[in-house]
Structure formats: C-alpha cells, structure tokens
mmCIF file of C-alpha atoms in Angstrom:
data_model
loop_
_atom_site.group_PDB
_atom_site.id
_atom_site.type_symbol
_atom_site.label_atom_id
_atom_site.label_comp_id
_atom_site.label_asym_id
_atom_site.label_seq_id
_atom_site.Cartn_x
_atom_site.Cartn_y
_atom_site.Cartn_z
ATOM 1 C CA GLN A 9 29.994 -39.837 29.197
ATOM 2 C CA VAL A 10 31.769 -36.806 27.757
ATOM 3 C CA GLN A 11 30.401 -34.145 25.439
ATOM 4 C CA LEU A 12 32.704 -32.029 23.249
ATOM 5 C CA VAL A 13 31.934 -28.675 21.628
ATOM 6 C CA GLU A 14 34.289 -27.048 19.110
ATOM 7 C CA SER A 15 34.501 -23.410 18.091
ATOM 8 C CA GLY A 16 36.801 -21.026 16.250
ATOM 9 C CA GLY A 17 36.590 -22.193 12.664
ATOM 10 C CA GLY A 18 36.134 -19.848 9.755
ATOM 11 C CA LEU A 19 37.512 -18.475 6.509
ATOM 12 C CA VAL A 20 41.103 -17.256 6.385
ATOM 13 C CA GLN A 21 43.571 -16.327 3.649
ATOM 14 C CA PRO A 22 46.704 -18.396 3.025
ATOM 15 C CA GLY A 23 49.351 -17.473 5.573
ATOM 16 C CA GLY A 24 46.753 -16.459 8.128
ATOM 17 C CA SER A 25 45.971 -17.849 11.568
ATOM 18 C CA LEU A 26 43.066 -19.333 13.489
ATOM 19 C CA ARG A 27 42.639 -20.751 16.974
ATOM 20 C CA LEU A 28 40.227 -23.596 17.598
ATOM 21 C CA SER A 29 38.786 -24.380 21.012
ATOM 22 C CA CYS A 30 37.225 -27.570 22.330
ATOM 23 C CA THR A 31 35.428 -27.647 25.658
ATOM 24 C CA ALA A 32 34.534 -30.919 27.368
ATOM 25 C CA SER A 33 31.717 -31.553 29.796
ATOM 26 C CA GLY A 34 30.419 -34.571 31.659
ATOM 27 C CA SER A 35 32.839 -37.091 33.161
ATOM 28 C CA THR A 36 35.882 -34.945 32.461
ATOM 29 C CA THR A 37 38.022 -36.482 35.207
ATOM 30 C CA THR A 38 38.259 -39.645 33.100
ATOM 31 C CA ILE A 39 39.879 -37.857 30.125
ATOM 32 C CA VAL A 40 43.469 -38.961 29.511
ATOM 33 C CA SER A 41 44.071 -37.208 26.191
ATOM 34 C CA MET A 42 42.492 -34.700 23.833
ATOM 35 C CA GLY A 43 43.230 -34.131 20.194
ATOM 36 C CA TRP A 44 42.242 -32.709 16.860
ATOM 37 C CA TYR A 45 41.468 -34.584 13.667
ATOM 38 C CA ARG A 46 40.455 -33.212 10.288
ATOM 39 C CA GLN A 47 38.646 -34.456 7.220
ATOM 40 C CA ALA A 48 38.909 -32.759 3.840
ATOM 41 C CA PRO A 49 36.476 -33.412 0.961
ATOM 42 C CA GLY A 50 37.197 -36.802 -0.573
ATOM 43 C CA LYS A 51 39.757 -37.642 2.113
ATOM 44 C CA GLN A 52 39.838 -39.859 5.184
ATOM 45 C CA ARG A 53 39.821 -38.345 8.632
ATOM 46 C CA GLU A 54 43.402 -37.840 9.814
ATOM 47 C CA LEU A 55 45.137 -37.040 13.064
ATOM 48 C CA VAL A 56 46.360 -33.453 13.383
ATOM 49 C CA ALA A 57 47.592 -33.239 16.975
ATOM 50 C CA VAL A 58 47.078 -34.863 20.367
ATOM 51 C CA ILE A 59 47.897 -33.856 23.931
ATOM 52 C CA THR A 60 47.763 -35.939 27.108
ATOM 53 C CA SER A 61 46.611 -34.783 30.515
ATOM 54 C CA GLY A 62 50.299 -34.632 31.464
ATOM 55 C CA GLY A 63 51.109 -32.287 28.587
ATOM 56 C CA SER A 64 52.843 -34.609 26.120
ATOM 57 C CA THR A 65 52.104 -33.732 22.485
ATOM 58 C CA ASN A 66 52.317 -35.280 19.041
ATOM 59 C CA TYR A 67 51.702 -33.732 15.627
ATOM 60 C CA ALA A 68 51.135 -34.854 12.093
ATOM 61 C CA GLY A 69 54.187 -34.183 9.950
ATOM 62 C CA SER A 70 52.215 -31.864 7.686
ATOM 63 C CA VAL A 71 51.502 -29.404 10.521
ATOM 64 C CA LYS A 72 54.727 -29.529 12.533
ATOM 65 C CA GLY A 73 56.094 -26.063 13.124
ATOM 66 C CA ARG A 74 52.805 -24.417 12.146
ATOM 67 C CA PHE A 75 50.196 -25.760 14.589
ATOM 68 C CA THR A 76 50.340 -25.860 18.381
ATOM 69 C CA ILE A 77 48.031 -27.882 20.611
ATOM 70 C CA SER A 78 47.539 -26.934 24.241
ATOM 71 C CA ARG A 79 45.212 -27.808 27.086
ATOM 72 C CA ASP A 80 43.775 -26.081 30.124
ATOM 73 C CA ASN A 81 42.757 -28.896 32.445
ATOM 74 C CA ALA A 82 41.062 -26.521 34.884
ATOM 75 C CA LYS A 83 38.729 -25.372 32.098
ATOM 76 C CA ASP A 84 38.450 -28.816 30.454
ATOM 77 C CA THR A 85 39.424 -27.129 27.203
ATOM 78 C CA ALA A 86 41.876 -27.945 24.426
ATOM 79 C CA TYR A 87 43.135 -25.448 21.875
ATOM 80 C CA LEU A 88 44.677 -25.681 18.439
ATOM 81 C CA GLN A 89 46.621 -22.619 17.343
ATOM 82 C CA MET A 90 47.024 -22.731 13.568
ATOM 83 C CA ASP A 91 49.564 -20.429 11.929
ATOM 84 C CA SER A 92 50.859 -20.141 8.365
ATOM 85 C CA LEU A 93 47.707 -21.774 7.077
ATOM 86 C CA LYS A 94 47.720 -23.349 3.637
ATOM 87 C CA PRO A 95 44.857 -24.202 1.268
ATOM 88 C CA GLU A 96 45.509 -27.887 1.952
ATOM 89 C CA ASP A 97 44.583 -27.266 5.597
ATOM 90 C CA THR A 98 40.983 -26.736 4.490
ATOM 91 C CA ALA A 99 38.843 -29.339 6.246
ATOM 92 C CA VAL A 100 36.304 -29.970 8.939
ATOM 93 C CA TYR A 101 38.220 -30.157 12.206
ATOM 94 C CA TYR A 102 36.963 -32.516 14.896
ATOM 95 C CA CYS A 103 37.826 -32.521 18.570
ATOM 96 C CA ASN A 104 38.472 -35.906 20.162
ATOM 97 C CA CYS A 105 39.091 -37.176 23.654
ATOM 98 C CA GLU A 106 40.040 -40.538 25.087
ATOM 99 C CA THR A 107 38.740 -41.572 28.478
ATOM 100 C CA PHE A 108 39.829 -44.274 30.890
ATOM 101 C CA ARG A 109 38.460 -45.669 34.110
ATOM 102 C CA VAL A 110 39.937 -48.509 36.137
ATOM 103 C CA GLY A 111 38.282 -51.759 35.182
ATOM 104 C CA ARG A 112 36.972 -50.466 31.849
ATOM 105 C CA ARG A 113 38.407 -50.142 28.355
ATOM 106 C CA PRO A 114 39.259 -46.694 26.949
ATOM 107 C CA THR A 115 36.467 -44.875 25.142
ATOM 108 C CA ASP A 116 36.701 -42.175 22.461
ATOM 109 C CA TYR A 117 34.313 -39.230 22.094
ATOM 110 C CA TRP A 118 33.947 -36.779 19.202
ATOM 111 C CA GLY A 119 32.715 -33.255 18.705
ATOM 112 C CA GLN A 120 30.449 -32.162 15.873
ATOM 113 C CA GLY A 121 33.248 -30.488 13.908
ATOM 114 C CA THR A 122 34.076 -26.950 12.843
ATOM 115 C CA GLN A 123 34.835 -25.843 9.278
ATOM 116 C CA VAL A 124 38.210 -24.293 8.460
ATOM 117 C CA THR A 125 38.576 -22.851 4.969
ATOM 118 C CA VAL A 126 41.875 -21.429 3.711
ATOM 119 C CA SER A 127 41.361 -19.561 0.457
ATOM 120 C CA SER A 128 42.114 -16.271 -1.237
#
C-alpha cells in the first residue's frame, strides 16, 4: 500500500503563487504516476495535472501555462507550482498516485487534501 500526505495549501490573493507538495510512503517502487486533483464547493473532483515516473506531464486546459507539476523520485515527492492564481482555483487539492505490479491491476491512492483559497 501507499500513503500520501499533502502540504502547502493556504490563503493567497489573486495573482499570487503557492507550491503544493505530496510525499508518498509505503510501496513507493510500484508508483507509475502521481497527480493532483481538486474539488471546489458544489463541483465534481477534476484532474489538474499528472506526471509519470518517466517525467511525462498532462494538464487541465484551465491551468495550462499557470501550473507546473514536477516529481522527485528519490524523495517520493510530487510538487504543484501554482502561479497567477485565480478565485476559480479555490478548492481542496488532492494528491493521487497510480501503482502497478506485474500480475495485478493498477490501484489508485489518495491523500487527505489541502485547502487552497484565492481571495482578496
């Protein structure tokens, strides 16, 4: 199993920046990708960004050019650098990882979430 712990959320003014961190523990050698999702009040959880163990990335259209996902495999940590934040970015941000082991189906794990609030 894998455990995920997020940190770095907080309150920021529009146009400001935050960096989220997600550290994995447990069977980390089975992780093939890590990502960030978010859920705003009254909204469904949505994909923000994902990165594979090889470094390939994908982003939601709403955050392209503003957010950057990265990963330090040696530290089992993923980061989300968020710049030019907008009020619509306000949400609880959840870390996610996908694991794979030969002979078994992939399994997803989730962190507890960290609140990001963008407001003046």
